[in-house]
XYZ file of C-alpha atoms in Angstrom:
323
model
C -185.769 57.520 118.629
C -186.793 59.573 121.635
C -190.026 61.498 121.852
C -190.421 64.236 124.453
C -194.023 65.137 125.226
C -194.257 67.992 127.754
C -197.574 69.000 129.304
C -198.231 72.337 130.996
C -200.980 70.987 133.232
C -199.361 67.793 134.458
C -195.646 68.478 133.891
C -195.262 64.795 133.136
C -192.237 63.448 131.326
C -192.903 60.701 128.830
C -189.895 59.037 127.291
C -190.539 56.513 124.543
C -188.057 54.477 122.542
C -188.131 51.734 119.945
C -185.142 49.681 121.026
C -184.368 47.484 124.035
C -182.279 48.771 126.897
C -179.032 47.000 127.626
C -178.340 46.297 131.287
C -175.325 48.086 132.649
C -173.791 48.523 136.070
C -171.033 51.002 135.340
C -171.651 54.721 135.056
C -170.693 56.553 131.895
C -171.618 59.857 130.330
C -174.618 59.420 128.066
C -173.869 60.062 124.399
C -176.097 60.328 121.364
C -175.847 60.028 117.599
C -179.110 62.006 117.295
C -181.174 58.830 116.870
C -179.969 56.595 119.718
C -178.606 57.111 123.216
C -175.589 55.168 124.462
C -174.139 54.356 127.878
C -170.626 53.498 126.807
C -171.110 50.955 124.017
C -174.567 49.905 125.234
C -177.802 51.313 123.885
C -179.491 53.383 126.587
C -183.217 54.005 126.660
C -184.277 56.608 129.253
C -187.439 55.792 131.147
C -188.601 57.378 134.350
C -190.444 60.277 135.899
C -190.124 63.742 137.379
C -188.945 64.012 140.981
C -190.648 67.111 142.370
C -191.027 68.467 145.886
C -193.244 71.496 146.564
C -193.591 73.485 149.762
C -196.512 75.819 150.408
C -194.642 77.945 152.930
C -192.554 79.440 150.138
C -195.216 81.994 149.359
C -198.706 82.620 148.083
C -199.953 81.896 144.577
C -200.624 85.510 143.623
C -197.296 87.182 144.334
C -194.766 84.441 145.036
C -195.894 81.155 143.511
C -195.080 77.917 145.254
C -192.279 76.342 143.277
C -189.872 73.404 143.333
C -188.343 73.046 146.793
C -186.488 69.822 145.925
C -183.022 71.269 146.595
C -183.968 74.155 148.876
C -181.533 74.558 151.792
C -184.657 74.723 153.973
C -186.405 71.620 152.670
C -183.970 69.252 150.939
C -184.279 65.766 152.413
C -181.516 63.322 151.536
C -183.299 60.315 153.040
C -186.497 61.100 151.175
C -184.566 61.537 147.935
C -182.777 58.228 148.375
C -186.039 56.398 148.998
C -187.575 57.898 145.870
C -184.592 56.959 143.693
C -184.546 53.475 145.192
C -188.241 53.040 144.389
C -187.638 54.186 140.820
C -184.732 51.791 140.358
C -186.803 48.925 141.803
C -189.342 49.541 139.032
C -186.597 49.460 136.387
C -186.677 53.219 135.836
C -183.298 54.665 134.957
C -183.942 58.410 134.586
C -185.373 61.167 136.789
C -186.014 64.770 135.853
C -185.604 67.540 138.420
C -186.233 71.280 138.265
C -184.096 74.003 139.808
C -185.720 76.870 141.679
C -184.298 80.237 140.623
C -185.739 81.862 143.742
C -187.012 85.424 143.978
C -185.559 88.788 144.947
C -187.248 88.420 148.338
C -186.828 84.639 148.703
C -183.348 83.222 148.963
C -183.753 79.453 149.349
C -183.465 78.877 145.580
C -180.244 78.566 143.636
C -180.132 82.381 143.668
C -178.990 82.566 147.295
C -178.618 86.008 148.808
C -176.810 87.512 145.827
C -173.383 87.734 147.432
C -172.263 84.865 145.183
C -173.522 83.771 141.763
C -175.121 80.582 143.091
C -176.146 79.375 146.536
C -173.376 77.046 147.716
C -175.782 74.999 149.852
C -178.269 74.650 147.009
C -175.541 73.375 144.670
C -174.305 71.044 147.428
C -177.808 69.573 147.637
C -177.831 68.924 143.880
C -174.455 67.220 144.262
C -175.865 65.119 147.110
C -178.757 64.041 144.881
C -176.369 63.051 142.081
C -174.359 60.912 144.522
C -177.557 59.143 145.508
C -178.447 58.765 141.839
C -175.082 57.104 141.224
C -175.755 54.650 144.059
C -179.109 53.695 142.531
C -177.960 53.957 138.899
C -180.638 56.500 137.990
C -179.576 59.224 135.574
C -180.777 62.768 136.195
C -182.082 65.409 133.809
C -181.473 68.827 135.394
C -183.796 71.581 134.175
C -182.488 75.131 134.690
C -185.235 77.563 133.570
C -184.684 81.328 133.461
C -181.931 82.936 135.568
C -181.140 82.934 139.301
C -183.057 85.855 140.776
C -180.290 87.826 142.420
C -178.576 91.155 141.880
C -175.508 89.654 140.209
C -177.466 88.004 137.396
C -179.774 90.992 137.082
C -176.695 93.157 136.511
C -175.441 90.762 133.821
C -178.769 90.764 132.018
C -178.723 94.577 131.853
C -175.009 95.018 131.260
C -175.334 97.273 128.235
C -177.856 98.996 126.003
C -178.173 96.013 123.665
C -180.247 94.381 126.384
C -182.811 97.154 126.559
C -183.725 97.558 122.906
C -187.052 99.241 122.333
C -188.150 96.386 120.075
C -187.622 93.548 122.576
C -189.667 92.807 125.675
C -190.763 90.131 128.122
C -189.559 86.558 127.824
C -188.394 87.251 124.280
C -185.408 88.998 125.849
C -184.269 85.657 127.266
C -183.516 84.320 123.801
C -182.872 87.502 121.788
C -180.818 89.677 124.129
C -177.022 89.158 123.996
C -176.722 90.008 127.681
C -179.435 87.588 128.759
C -177.761 84.893 126.680
C -174.432 85.707 128.310
C -176.032 85.518 131.764
C -177.594 82.141 130.920
C -174.202 80.893 129.766
C -172.649 81.960 133.066
C -175.469 80.258 135.000
C -175.145 76.921 133.206
C -171.347 76.802 133.101
C -170.945 77.902 136.732
C -173.362 75.205 137.876
C -171.412 72.501 136.026
C -168.104 73.848 137.321
C -169.290 73.841 140.935
C -170.836 70.370 140.659
C -167.652 69.010 139.083
C -165.628 70.337 142.023
C -167.734 68.293 144.466
C -168.282 65.038 142.559
C -166.245 62.188 141.172
C -166.347 61.680 137.427
C -168.695 58.701 137.863
C -171.059 60.795 139.973
C -170.978 63.699 137.522
C -171.704 61.313 134.668
C -175.139 60.642 136.179
C -176.287 63.903 134.547
C -178.392 62.556 131.690
C -178.740 66.062 130.357
C -178.644 69.702 131.300
C -181.911 71.144 130.015
C -181.559 74.879 129.412
C -185.298 75.484 129.616
C -188.366 73.411 130.304
C -190.662 75.035 127.731
C -188.640 77.317 125.477
C -190.881 79.572 123.422
C -191.527 83.151 122.392
C -194.317 85.383 123.670
C -196.290 86.703 120.697
C -198.000 89.324 122.859
C -194.616 90.981 123.512
C -192.170 92.804 121.254
C -190.929 92.123 118.671
C -193.771 89.755 117.730
C -196.622 91.937 118.943
C -195.877 94.333 116.059
C -195.935 93.811 112.302
C -193.824 96.848 111.458
C -190.193 97.802 111.856
C -186.964 95.826 111.787
C -185.188 93.730 114.417
C -181.534 92.724 114.409
C -180.625 89.028 114.450
C -177.561 87.262 115.872
C -176.040 87.432 112.380
C -176.288 91.276 112.533
C -178.883 91.239 109.750
C -182.085 93.242 110.009
C -185.322 91.248 109.823
C -188.519 92.848 108.506
C -191.364 92.252 110.970
C -193.967 92.804 108.244
C -192.655 89.767 106.364
C -193.862 86.403 107.700
C -190.829 84.498 106.473
C -188.456 86.990 108.073
C -190.409 86.960 111.356
C -189.974 83.196 111.422
C -186.309 83.362 110.425
C -185.625 85.875 113.218
C -186.982 83.528 115.871
C -185.213 80.507 114.400
C -181.841 82.229 114.246
C -181.968 83.653 117.776
C -183.121 80.396 119.381
C -180.402 78.477 117.562
C -177.807 81.042 118.631
C -179.041 80.983 122.252
C -178.843 77.183 122.481
C -175.451 76.892 120.813
C -173.913 79.717 122.858
C -174.980 78.292 126.207
C -174.012 74.740 125.198
C -170.552 75.931 124.176
C -170.113 77.566 127.594
C -171.058 74.302 129.320
C -168.752 72.235 127.119
C -165.889 74.629 127.787
C -166.118 73.418 131.398
C -166.853 69.760 130.660
C -167.307 68.532 127.092
C -169.036 65.347 128.276
C -172.142 66.975 129.770
C -175.100 66.461 127.399
C -177.068 69.650 126.795
C -180.661 69.898 125.607
C -183.761 72.088 125.815
C -187.392 71.214 126.524
C -190.073 72.445 124.169
C -193.586 71.969 122.870
C -194.384 70.485 119.516
C -196.887 72.499 117.508
C -199.658 69.907 117.715
C -199.243 69.706 121.506
C -200.486 73.292 121.737
C -203.113 73.052 119.001
C -201.066 74.459 116.119
C -200.408 72.855 112.745
C -196.955 74.345 112.239
C -194.909 77.555 111.904
C -196.525 80.397 109.994
C -194.326 83.422 110.581
C -195.438 83.869 114.206
C -198.776 85.130 112.972
C -201.049 83.556 115.585
C -203.162 86.333 117.156
C -203.116 86.664 120.939
C -200.974 83.571 121.489
C -198.502 83.744 124.339
C -196.301 80.756 123.591
C -194.843 79.898 120.210
C -191.813 77.977 119.021
C -189.262 78.747 116.364
C -189.499 76.460 113.348
C -186.095 74.928 113.995
C -187.228 73.344 117.246
C -189.803 71.172 115.505
C -187.176 68.935 113.975
C -184.747 66.452 115.482
C -181.568 68.300 114.596
C -178.145 68.738 116.240
C -179.109 72.207 117.446
C -176.345 72.406 120.005
C -173.513 71.541 117.630
C -171.943 68.768 119.691
C -172.065 65.002 119.284
C -173.025 64.692 122.930
C -175.929 67.115 122.623
C -179.474 65.841 122.845
C -182.208 67.118 120.571
C -185.760 66.541 121.742
């Protein structure tokens, strides 16, 4: 059983398991039966740490926060990466988590590039380089996507039609409840896998322990639709949910988050069915809450749908990972 305990302040990854890892030298795509991970026929227990590089020259904290420069075309260091992976392997770690930088509209060294293509070719090449190194050191890699690449092509996708600018949706809630945002996320994830697959051998590609669609998926209760307790909001099943009803408020969030995860995972698996897909999230107790209550916490920014509090096959694929 795997427990994922994210922390906002430390961004530490803690991976705990109750079985013993089997030694293996050959690479294989990680699979899961929702209770145990496998590397081929061997039980696999992920243990490791985040690999994060930050660079202060990317901007100032107020307007353009310093973010992950691990794969930046300006700052990626293959030698440094190899040394870090070697050190992890020497300590019997077998998994590293990395974060992708989506860039900014005025900063182009993230995966966003300059907006002439969907993704920065050099940024993707640096991820591929890291996966080759990971294969050499037998360290699997969790790739965390977060949001969308900040360029004009993805911005156009996210606003492709009026369904993405509903009066009763706003802020980060659009990411999980807007059909166009979900489509854009699907394009992001599937294009990344497609471009990596074109540069890597199957053994190298299999070092992807999981593609994490978000680090801390949640809804913002200070933004529509959850900032209001009146009106109706449409769900992915085309039903209208009454925002004055606590059970329906909860059901709305559950259904959209489930739909978001399954839709993006299906897009990834259409490119390569072997890539495990997951999503990072809080548990209620980790953020001082006892459980779901219809999204009725006053003045709370981050809140999960009920469905994410259970170990369930949310992505509808035997190779999907549920944290």
